[in-house]
XYZ file of C-alpha atoms in Angstrom:
729
model
C 239.178 -18.189 11.116
C 238.806 -21.984 11.636
C 239.878 -24.498 8.955
C 236.242 -25.556 8.598
C 235.176 -21.989 7.855
C 238.068 -21.546 5.365
C 236.997 -24.714 3.597
C 233.430 -23.443 3.427
C 234.643 -20.169 1.934
C 236.661 -21.966 -0.782
C 233.664 -24.096 -1.617
C 231.455 -21.004 -1.877
C 233.974 -19.335 -4.231
C 234.224 -22.441 -6.405
C 230.504 -22.830 -6.583
C 230.068 -19.149 -7.437
C 232.532 -19.629 -10.290
C 230.674 -22.631 -11.617
C 227.325 -20.945 -11.004
C 225.810 -24.271 -9.977
C 225.135 -23.644 -6.224
C 221.549 -23.971 -5.083
C 220.135 -20.885 -3.253
C 218.775 -23.000 -0.396
C 222.206 -24.495 0.294
C 223.697 -20.992 0.378
C 221.206 -19.871 3.036
C 221.958 -22.961 5.086
C 225.675 -22.340 5.021
C 225.242 -18.610 5.837
C 223.184 -19.529 8.884
C 225.893 -21.957 9.956
C 228.575 -19.291 9.607
C 226.498 -16.742 11.535
C 225.893 -19.259 14.283
C 229.613 -19.933 14.596
C 230.323 -16.186 14.730
C 227.735 -15.795 17.477
C 229.407 -18.607 19.387
C 232.791 -16.886 19.109
C 231.251 -13.587 20.272
C 229.728 -15.381 23.226
C 233.101 -16.902 24.126
C 234.703 -13.437 23.924
C 232.035 -12.017 26.245
C 232.619 -14.840 28.708
C 236.364 -14.250 28.579
C 235.902 -10.497 29.141
C 233.554 -11.274 32.016
C 236.101 -13.689 33.485
C 238.836 -11.077 33.061
C 236.700 -8.489 34.858
C 236.030 -10.960 37.682
C 239.731 -11.712 38.029
C 240.629 -8.016 37.987
C 238.074 -7.311 40.727
C 239.388 -10.255 42.756
C 242.951 -9.032 42.261
C 241.998 -5.567 43.515
C 240.166 -7.018 46.521
C 243.167 -9.181 47.413
C 245.484 -6.179 47.014
C 243.266 -4.141 49.331
C 243.142 -7.035 51.804
C 246.925 -7.304 51.699
C 247.312 -3.576 52.306
C 244.667 -3.738 55.022
C 246.457 -6.671 56.644
C 249.703 -4.705 56.770
C 247.859 -1.684 58.120
C 246.191 -3.838 60.776
C 249.544 -5.232 61.830
C 250.862 -1.676 62.189
C 247.737 -0.641 64.076
C 248.332 -3.312 66.717
C 251.305 -1.334 67.952
C 250.611 0.991 70.862
C 250.990 4.407 69.240
C 249.277 6.237 72.091
C 252.324 6.204 74.322
C 255.253 8.434 75.209
C 257.937 5.769 75.132
C 259.540 6.824 71.847
C 262.936 8.485 71.520
C 261.286 11.760 70.508
C 258.557 11.705 73.169
C 260.286 14.085 75.580
C 260.847 16.647 72.815
C 257.240 16.255 71.628
C 255.986 16.999 75.136
C 258.295 20.032 75.436
C 257.124 21.503 72.114
C 253.493 20.921 73.062
C 253.965 22.812 76.318
C 256.450 25.563 75.412
C 255.539 26.348 71.794
C 251.844 25.512 71.460
C 251.034 26.247 75.122
C 248.917 23.116 75.532
C 248.930 20.718 78.451
C 247.396 17.566 76.982
C 246.729 15.958 73.618
C 243.257 15.533 72.196
C 241.907 12.237 70.935
C 244.180 10.533 68.346
C 246.689 13.408 68.206
C 249.534 11.589 69.954
C 249.119 8.333 67.937
C 249.137 10.292 64.659
C 252.247 12.273 65.689
C 254.129 9.140 66.768
C 253.207 7.334 63.549
C 254.410 10.093 61.182
C 257.625 10.523 63.195
C 258.080 6.761 62.706
C 257.865 7.512 58.938
C 254.536 5.753 58.371
C 251.739 7.073 56.176
C 248.704 8.165 58.204
C 245.100 9.151 57.523
C 243.509 11.034 60.420
C 239.759 11.559 60.666
C 238.885 14.047 63.366
C 236.016 16.512 63.831
C 236.294 20.183 63.007
C 238.029 21.717 65.996
C 239.631 18.359 66.860
C 243.184 19.676 66.489
C 244.182 18.102 63.169
C 246.680 20.854 62.294
C 248.747 20.097 65.421
C 249.420 16.617 64.026
C 251.664 18.057 61.300
C 252.730 21.333 62.915
C 254.243 19.690 65.998
C 256.191 16.951 64.126
C 257.549 19.678 61.835
C 259.354 21.160 64.844
C 260.685 17.794 66.020
C 261.729 16.087 62.772
C 264.927 16.966 60.910
C 263.893 18.809 57.756
C 260.988 20.697 56.226
C 257.287 19.911 56.275
C 255.142 20.722 53.234
C 251.410 21.213 53.793
C 249.016 21.057 50.841
C 245.912 23.096 51.618
C 242.877 24.002 49.494
C 242.432 27.667 50.435
C 244.653 30.730 50.574
C 242.699 32.098 53.562
C 243.327 28.890 55.491
C 247.055 28.963 54.744
C 247.293 32.665 55.576
C 245.632 32.154 58.948
C 247.792 29.203 59.994
C 251.036 30.865 58.879
C 250.086 34.032 60.763
C 249.433 31.994 63.935
C 252.688 30.028 63.570
C 254.773 33.175 63.068
C 253.113 34.642 66.145
C 254.568 31.681 68.079
C 258.023 32.289 66.607
C 257.884 29.390 64.125
C 259.526 29.703 60.691
C 256.592 29.227 58.345
C 255.568 30.582 54.956
C 253.054 30.011 52.162
C 253.184 30.400 48.392
C 250.380 31.978 46.390
C 249.978 33.869 43.143
C 249.515 37.145 45.032
C 252.740 36.807 47.028
C 255.533 39.315 46.380
C 258.431 38.139 44.212
C 261.077 38.560 46.915
C 259.321 36.243 49.383
C 258.690 33.696 46.643
C 262.371 33.713 45.645
C 263.437 33.255 49.279
C 261.142 30.246 49.664
C 262.525 28.572 46.537
C 266.077 29.284 47.710
C 265.434 27.671 51.120
C 263.959 24.625 49.365
C 266.878 24.192 46.970
C 269.379 24.476 49.815
C 267.371 22.351 52.272
C 267.588 25.201 54.784
C 265.071 23.966 57.338
C 266.399 26.339 59.984
C 265.004 29.238 57.922
C 261.851 27.424 56.799
C 260.197 24.718 58.888
C 256.689 24.651 57.396
C 255.660 25.556 53.858
C 252.001 25.811 52.819
C 251.029 25.427 49.157
C 247.893 24.724 47.111
C 247.569 21.490 45.088
C 247.623 23.579 41.907
C 251.273 24.467 42.568
C 252.198 20.767 42.500
C 250.508 20.291 39.131
C 251.418 23.564 37.410
C 254.766 24.890 38.707
C 257.877 23.165 37.331
C 260.060 25.665 39.175
C 258.567 24.688 42.515
C 258.763 20.942 41.826
C 262.435 21.258 40.806
C 263.241 23.028 44.084
C 261.258 20.433 46.054
C 263.144 17.635 44.313
C 266.477 19.167 45.381
C 265.198 19.469 48.965
C 264.302 15.753 48.874
C 267.678 14.765 47.392
C 269.355 16.550 50.326
C 267.149 14.422 52.656
C 265.576 17.583 54.080
C 261.948 16.829 53.202
C 260.629 15.380 56.463
C 256.850 15.202 55.991
C 254.097 15.887 53.455
C 250.715 16.778 54.962
C 247.523 16.977 52.896
C 244.758 19.006 54.516
C 241.131 18.281 53.532
C 242.346 15.022 52.000
C 238.773 14.007 51.105
C 239.127 16.390 48.126
C 241.202 13.645 46.459
C 238.199 11.358 46.064
C 235.456 11.748 43.484
C 233.152 10.268 46.131
C 233.919 13.186 48.440
C 231.618 16.164 48.833
C 234.244 18.649 47.673
C 236.205 16.849 44.954
C 238.946 18.935 43.318
C 240.674 17.637 40.150
C 244.086 19.041 41.127
C 244.041 16.909 44.275
C 243.970 13.832 42.043
C 247.407 14.766 40.689
C 248.899 14.353 44.167
C 249.336 10.662 43.360
C 252.748 11.669 41.992
C 254.042 12.461 45.493
C 254.545 8.861 46.610
C 256.315 8.040 43.333
C 258.683 11.009 43.568
C 259.282 10.897 47.333
C 258.694 7.240 48.306
C 260.317 7.348 51.759
C 258.663 10.608 52.908
C 255.628 9.935 55.136
C 252.287 11.371 54.026
C 249.738 12.559 56.569
C 246.211 13.129 55.246
C 243.694 14.848 57.521
C 239.986 15.507 57.123
C 236.870 16.103 59.174
C 234.441 14.798 56.575
C 235.051 11.433 54.946
C 233.065 8.216 54.771
C 234.680 4.765 54.652
C 234.217 4.716 50.871
C 236.052 8.035 50.523
C 238.944 6.879 52.721
C 239.404 3.723 50.629
C 239.443 5.817 47.470
C 241.979 8.236 48.972
C 244.340 5.379 49.917
C 244.217 4.019 46.399
C 244.650 7.396 44.725
C 247.617 8.460 46.876
C 249.260 5.005 46.636
C 249.338 4.622 50.434
C 250.256 0.938 50.718
C 250.732 0.553 54.467
C 248.607 3.259 55.939
C 247.542 3.780 59.533
C 244.015 5.126 59.929
C 243.112 6.955 63.138
C 239.519 7.923 63.880
C 238.713 10.511 66.545
C 235.133 10.639 67.889
C 232.973 12.868 65.677
C 230.456 13.861 68.321
C 230.938 17.443 69.533
C 229.069 17.269 72.864
C 229.149 21.040 73.475
C 227.374 22.015 70.230
C 223.628 22.669 70.179
C 221.904 21.958 66.815
C 218.661 23.682 65.811
C 216.677 24.098 62.570
C 214.441 27.168 62.188
C 211.952 28.073 59.507
C 213.458 30.818 57.381
C 210.976 33.660 56.819
C 209.991 34.130 53.175
C 209.891 37.892 53.621
C 213.396 39.374 53.508
C 212.650 42.104 56.038
C 211.392 39.512 58.539
C 214.505 37.436 57.927
C 216.800 40.424 58.566
C 214.875 41.200 61.764
C 215.216 37.564 62.862
C 219.009 37.657 62.434
C 219.297 41.060 64.112
C 217.122 39.867 67.008
C 219.318 36.807 67.536
C 222.576 38.754 67.464
C 221.370 41.676 69.595
C 219.537 39.640 72.219
C 220.370 35.943 72.499
C 223.945 36.285 71.210
C 224.567 39.780 72.518
C 228.304 40.362 73.052
C 229.142 36.957 71.582
C 231.285 36.109 68.565
C 230.028 34.107 65.598
C 229.697 33.427 61.873
C 226.739 33.762 59.500
C 227.131 31.563 56.413
C 225.352 32.540 53.198
C 224.592 31.009 49.806
C 226.098 33.661 47.548
C 228.198 36.819 47.406
C 225.003 38.807 46.818
C 223.437 37.392 49.999
C 226.617 38.203 51.912
C 226.555 41.862 50.883
C 222.801 42.319 51.408
C 222.721 40.721 54.861
C 225.781 42.663 56.020
C 224.248 45.961 54.867
C 220.901 45.278 56.534
C 222.428 44.166 59.844
C 224.734 47.185 59.945
C 221.683 49.399 59.523
C 220.244 47.719 62.632
C 223.386 48.490 64.664
C 224.798 44.953 64.518
C 228.580 44.911 64.093
C 229.196 42.572 61.157
C 231.448 42.616 58.089
C 231.119 40.701 54.794
C 233.721 38.173 53.654
C 233.831 36.623 50.174
C 236.201 35.868 47.289
C 235.488 39.090 45.361
C 236.616 41.396 48.147
C 240.060 42.939 47.973
C 242.528 40.554 49.721
C 243.614 43.304 52.095
C 239.976 43.992 53.029
C 239.353 40.279 53.654
C 242.439 40.080 55.837
C 241.368 43.205 57.741
C 237.898 41.761 58.359
C 239.422 38.495 59.503
C 241.712 40.219 62.009
C 238.924 42.429 63.382
C 236.780 39.357 63.963
C 239.643 37.503 65.625
C 240.142 40.479 67.983
C 236.380 40.674 68.723
C 236.130 44.154 67.258
C 233.147 42.962 65.222
C 230.539 40.507 66.432
C 230.181 38.309 63.354
C 231.471 37.701 59.862
C 228.825 37.261 57.156
C 230.593 34.942 54.751
C 230.460 32.422 51.980
C 231.329 28.856 52.943
C 235.109 29.167 52.445
C 235.537 31.389 55.492
C 236.644 29.733 58.694
C 238.394 26.622 57.370
C 241.235 25.865 59.756
C 240.770 29.124 61.662
C 241.509 28.581 65.324
C 239.204 31.002 67.111
C 238.100 29.213 70.272
C 235.308 31.545 71.447
C 232.877 31.285 68.517
C 229.548 31.003 70.323
C 227.242 30.675 67.319
C 227.254 29.633 63.666
C 224.114 30.543 61.730
C 223.433 29.096 58.289
C 221.316 31.620 56.406
C 220.898 28.906 53.733
C 221.380 25.192 54.271
C 224.711 23.725 53.162
C 225.008 21.737 49.949
C 225.980 18.556 51.835
C 226.039 17.090 55.326
C 229.837 17.115 55.163
C 229.884 20.855 54.524
C 227.335 21.500 57.266
C 229.241 19.432 59.821
C 232.485 21.158 58.926
C 231.046 24.688 58.965
C 229.004 24.290 62.145
C 232.032 22.676 63.790
C 233.827 26.022 63.762
C 231.793 26.928 66.828
C 232.738 26.099 70.400
C 236.356 25.061 69.941
C 237.011 26.036 73.555
C 234.711 23.213 74.670
C 232.002 25.555 75.954
C 228.398 25.647 74.800
C 227.888 26.996 71.263
C 224.850 27.061 68.971
C 224.562 25.829 65.376
C 221.412 27.341 63.861
C 220.210 26.438 60.371
C 217.510 28.485 58.612
C 215.529 26.136 56.356
C 213.254 27.251 53.551
C 211.694 25.098 50.826
C 212.801 27.432 48.011
C 216.460 27.069 48.998
C 216.398 23.357 48.119
C 216.111 24.257 44.445
C 218.673 27.049 44.585
C 221.126 24.335 45.626
C 219.891 21.464 43.433
C 220.091 23.476 40.188
C 223.661 24.398 41.112
C 224.745 20.895 42.228
C 222.970 18.384 39.984
C 225.868 18.252 37.496
C 228.386 17.441 40.238
C 229.290 13.874 41.085
C 226.851 12.853 43.861
C 225.802 16.529 43.985
C 222.045 15.953 44.083
C 222.200 13.190 46.695
C 224.381 15.469 48.847
C 221.745 18.221 48.727
C 218.993 15.727 49.552
C 220.931 14.478 52.580
C 220.697 18.015 53.976
C 216.951 18.168 53.266
C 216.485 14.915 55.199
C 218.264 16.506 58.148
C 216.079 19.626 58.019
C 212.604 18.077 57.678
C 213.031 15.117 60.025
C 210.470 15.629 62.774
C 211.355 12.646 64.910
C 215.061 11.874 65.313
C 217.792 13.484 67.371
C 219.969 15.752 65.209
C 223.117 13.985 66.398
C 221.634 10.642 65.437
C 220.998 11.946 61.910
C 224.589 13.173 61.618
C 225.986 9.905 62.982
C 223.984 7.850 60.486
C 225.402 9.854 57.624
C 228.997 9.332 58.765
C 228.372 5.703 59.821
C 229.229 6.566 63.417
C 227.464 4.779 66.276
C 225.979 7.445 68.542
C 223.118 6.857 70.907
C 220.726 9.812 71.139
C 221.306 9.777 74.910
C 224.727 11.273 74.103
C 222.934 14.407 72.944
C 222.196 15.582 76.502
C 219.261 17.649 75.135
C 221.646 19.675 72.971
C 219.490 19.696 69.851
C 216.009 21.040 69.215
C 214.474 17.556 68.962
C 215.900 16.420 72.311
C 215.526 19.765 74.103
C 211.804 19.772 73.306
C 211.292 16.016 73.537
C 208.529 16.511 76.122
C 206.528 18.842 73.869
C 203.715 17.722 71.583
C 205.088 16.467 68.268
C 203.278 16.084 64.974
C 202.206 12.462 64.422
C 203.639 10.148 61.787
C 200.926 9.566 59.203
C 200.281 8.138 55.762
C 200.595 10.877 53.137
C 199.635 8.678 50.160
C 196.419 10.658 49.602
C 198.359 13.895 49.350
C 200.788 12.193 46.965
C 197.952 11.150 44.664
C 196.599 14.700 44.674
C 199.999 16.055 43.670
C 200.268 13.486 40.870
C 196.833 14.550 39.623
C 198.040 18.172 39.486
C 201.107 17.086 37.490
C 198.945 15.068 35.070
C 196.704 18.087 34.573
C 199.741 20.250 33.832
C 200.938 17.632 31.337
C 197.637 17.724 29.452
C 197.986 21.506 29.294
C 201.532 20.987 27.927
C 203.107 22.917 30.764
C 205.649 22.105 33.455
C 205.527 22.977 37.144
C 208.333 23.985 39.444
C 208.099 22.793 43.031
C 206.744 26.170 44.176
C 204.087 26.227 41.454
C 203.126 22.661 42.368
C 202.592 23.667 46.002
C 200.733 26.815 44.875
C 198.349 24.715 42.766
C 197.833 22.307 45.688
C 196.900 25.222 47.959
C 194.760 26.897 45.255
C 197.223 29.737 44.779
C 198.817 31.056 41.615
C 197.383 30.296 38.184
C 193.788 28.912 38.334
C 194.421 26.588 35.368
C 196.790 24.440 37.472
C 194.275 23.834 40.285
C 192.082 20.780 40.838
C 188.432 20.909 41.795
C 189.223 19.203 45.100
C 189.660 21.613 48.052
C 193.144 22.601 49.273
C 194.692 20.588 52.143
C 193.951 21.517 55.736
C 197.650 21.878 56.439
C 199.917 24.740 57.304
C 201.840 25.497 54.098
C 205.157 24.902 55.871
C 204.022 21.308 56.527
C 202.795 20.936 52.954
C 206.173 22.020 51.627
C 207.861 19.464 53.889
C 205.640 16.753 52.386
C 206.623 17.716 48.835
C 210.313 17.829 49.833
C 209.990 14.381 51.448
C 208.419 12.951 48.281
C 211.241 14.389 46.152
C 214.157 13.142 48.236
C 212.592 9.666 48.403
C 212.001 9.539 44.622
C 208.196 9.506 44.695
C 208.608 12.776 42.828
C 211.753 13.857 41.012
C 213.436 16.959 39.685
C 214.010 17.376 35.951
C 216.459 20.102 34.992
C 216.226 22.347 31.964
C 218.550 25.067 30.744
C 217.554 28.448 29.446
C 219.875 31.263 28.279
C 220.044 32.747 31.785
C 219.767 29.985 34.358
C 218.877 26.364 35.101
C 215.296 25.487 36.007
C 213.992 22.578 38.068
C 210.642 21.047 37.157
C 208.817 18.331 39.087
C 207.735 15.006 37.604
C 206.607 11.595 38.855
C 209.467 9.608 40.383
C 210.387 5.913 40.228
C 209.486 4.904 43.804
C 206.401 2.705 44.256
C 203.921 3.106 47.108
C 203.976 0.003 49.318
C 201.242 -1.668 51.363
C 201.899 0.643 54.325
C 201.579 3.744 52.173
C 204.042 6.604 52.537
C 204.832 7.281 56.190
C 206.102 10.726 57.149
C 206.415 12.674 60.385
C 206.859 16.404 59.645
C 208.954 18.700 61.773
C 207.489 21.307 64.096
C 209.002 24.760 64.229
C 210.568 25.236 67.662
C 212.104 28.291 69.289
C 215.803 28.634 69.975
C 216.171 28.175 73.766
C 217.432 31.230 75.599
C 219.612 29.099 77.905
C 223.178 29.236 76.589
C 224.843 27.065 79.243
C 225.529 23.342 79.254
C 224.110 21.207 82.048
C 227.472 21.102 83.841
C 227.799 24.890 83.645
C 224.245 25.325 84.945
C 225.014 23.075 87.937
C 228.229 24.969 88.618
C 226.317 28.248 88.477
C 223.652 26.972 90.903
C 226.336 25.915 93.382
C 227.985 29.347 93.126
C 224.663 31.108 93.624
C 223.792 28.872 96.582
C 227.084 29.742 98.297
C 226.446 33.443 97.789
C 222.936 33.212 99.212
C 224.228 31.759 102.474
C 226.650 34.619 103.086
C 224.870 37.605 101.529
C 221.948 39.700 102.732
C 218.568 39.563 101.030
C 219.320 42.671 98.988
C 222.604 41.205 97.843
C 220.803 37.975 96.925
C 218.720 39.830 94.363
C 221.856 41.396 92.910
C 223.579 37.995 92.585
C 220.546 36.455 90.906
C 220.282 39.362 88.490
C 223.928 39.111 87.503
C 223.552 35.352 87.141
C 220.658 35.846 84.753
C 222.719 38.350 82.821
C 225.553 35.846 82.483
C 223.274 33.634 80.415
C 223.283 36.204 77.658
C 226.709 37.782 78.144
C 229.193 34.923 77.969
C 231.771 36.912 76.007
C 232.481 40.629 75.956
C 233.254 42.157 72.559
C 234.642 45.441 73.907
C 236.370 45.282 77.287
C 235.372 47.809 79.937
C 237.748 50.274 81.483
C 239.103 48.912 84.759
C 238.550 52.220 86.547
C 234.857 52.199 85.630
C 234.423 48.587 86.716
C 236.163 49.381 90.007
C 234.012 52.436 90.602
C 230.814 50.523 89.843
C 231.727 47.649 92.124
C 232.549 50.065 94.953
C 229.406 52.146 94.517
C 227.124 49.081 94.504
C 228.759 46.829 97.121
C 226.924 48.083 100.250
C 223.176 47.970 99.688
C 221.951 46.026 102.748
C 220.855 49.117 104.661
C 219.167 51.972 102.779
C 220.401 54.829 104.995
C 223.977 53.540 105.297
C 224.082 52.852 101.575
C 222.906 56.355 100.715
C 225.495 57.976 102.995
C 228.319 55.865 101.627
C 227.206 56.487 98.045
C 227.253 60.278 98.551
C 230.622 60.090 100.259
C 232.020 57.980 97.451
C 230.657 60.303 94.760
C 232.325 63.275 96.402
C 235.633 61.426 96.075
C 235.150 60.897 92.347
C 235.855 63.438 89.664
C 232.969 64.672 87.574
C 234.042 62.507 84.604
C 234.145 59.408 86.808
C 230.667 60.220 88.123
C 229.366 60.331 84.570
C 230.994 56.992 83.773
C 229.477 55.402 86.877
C 226.004 56.672 86.048
C 226.364 55.479 82.469
C 227.466 52.014 83.588
C 224.607 51.750 86.093
C 222.147 52.764 83.389
C 223.586 50.173 80.968
C 223.357 47.480 83.637
C 219.733 48.381 84.297
C 218.932 48.158 80.594
C 220.752 44.824 80.296
C 218.840 43.385 83.250
C 215.608 44.460 81.607
C 216.733 42.803 78.349
C 217.583 39.611 80.212
C 214.079 39.528 81.671
C 212.698 39.885 78.159
C 215.104 37.196 76.900
C 213.793 34.803 79.535
C 210.469 34.959 77.739
C 212.356 33.290 74.833
C 213.104 34.853 71.476
C 209.806 34.423 69.655
C 209.756 34.538 65.889
C 207.927 31.310 65.078
C 204.353 29.960 65.452
C 202.960 29.714 68.966
C 204.348 26.638 70.699
C 200.879 25.499 71.827
C 199.690 25.356 68.247
C 199.261 21.744 67.105
C 199.166 21.322 63.344
C 197.271 18.187 62.304
C 197.859 16.454 59.000
C 194.629 15.848 57.158
C 194.453 12.199 56.134
C 191.350 12.622 54.013
């Protein structure tokens, strides 16, 4: 308190004692005191504001300093083989991993961690991130610890490493006590000859004192060579898959300051990477970015049938015809969906198995191995399946329900085509699924915006799919890089729906919501669309006629209005679930109205080859035509057509049958000579061989017929000539 205020207080006390103070003078002095207090409060606010400004400036300068050091490190040529370990790195690549060349950014990342620098590597799914810590683990002196989010991922990588003769192990709650004791013993003794790579979950760092004590002893013996963090985006609250236990990994740099940390991810924005650096205390960190574009993947969005039976038939039709004898994954929304789809497809003679967290671990492992060996065509799974699994010949990934974020979708679809050959990424979009996801995600940090980013991808009727993905990840891709490998670019010459002003439709929807409000009721998105189309309860309808739009287009319009905040979701709990109701949003209609170009439903092309593969096939066919007779030409063309649908064989044929078939069908230029030779050849075969030959010829005939039908395109969507016009009135 100031001396002036203290003096005033003494005067007030004295005057109160005397009882001679005038009331007006008291009010004047009180106002003066209050004014001075307000001035002090204002000064405090200014000081707090100044402090906040200085703290922000301090953090920016710290980041700039760290960035400057990182930039200085980045100037060094890491993509070279002039290091002391380069010869050994090349030998391990060739002899252990059986690879001839490195992929983009692999060699720089390996050289940097072997130089004991911290590294963050951003590379697409299938870009070979795991090699960047597995290979250095075999070159460096000591053990490498890999922190991974999923048991299934760790199990798969350890199984593959052991298959190559590498000493690797993982720790989990389900592991037997003997193996767990051996792992802890190797750690305490720093026995890297018996244990090169150890996989753990982040929870073990935060909850197991026994493990951390053993790890500390390994470090003290200078036998901890590298710490790798898989799916490092999970550290950041800005990431799409934030996990609280990842946040506790900040202790690693404090406990093991001179051990390099390698963080890898396929899905992280610049904001996430900055947050990860700060959280993990990575002061001088090298950041390597591999190109995110997967040029061999074809992206397509299909309308998901509302009727379950139609949806099951759609999936069965795809797997039995377009993807016949090919390996793939079907991703689902829930365990219930996984079980139902698997059951229905099995009833239609499609070889699939379910995979989810509630299955017995042994059953999950068995399903995984069968799929890896191509004994089943597809795994019907929840989103966890496939992370880090190195199966190169996955020809299709089908999303039965859209992913909850673009990051998840990119990661899941990226499990296709790791061998560099053409693979399809098919997403089944349905309006109702938006709200299955939003009611589950709205409580998560950035959860609702992540769901809406997927909706934008699905209902965009104009842009290349790759362009939409690149915008999300702030990558610069020109749509010419697509090479017609998405539905928008493949059908770019077809008639598209026009971009139009949908303000009139918006006003109609608002009128329906106002009517519902006067009736003291709330509308879900489906009930709102029903009322717009004069379906459902009559009390929700307006007197104006329903729109002259296909309902699929109408639902796209409502989805567009929601994700752009012209309408908004309001969530309400009940004892059983969470409900989403629609209300007016905050966005204001501008002078140009609300412009929207809806998406047409387009068929999945039957062609499963890339342009380069098509050209190679044409050259091969042209060479055959020059040397073969006219009858043999037809045979070559037929087999070529069959190759479009039979890229991979699930069950290999017996060599004796293949040999017999090739012999019995090789001479067909002259009818009489062919018949004589065929009879002579059949006499040389046993009866069982004759039956096998006839069976194979019959199967080939059926397959050729199927290929002819496939060439008509798999049709399960509106007629392609149908042009749906948006009513502007």
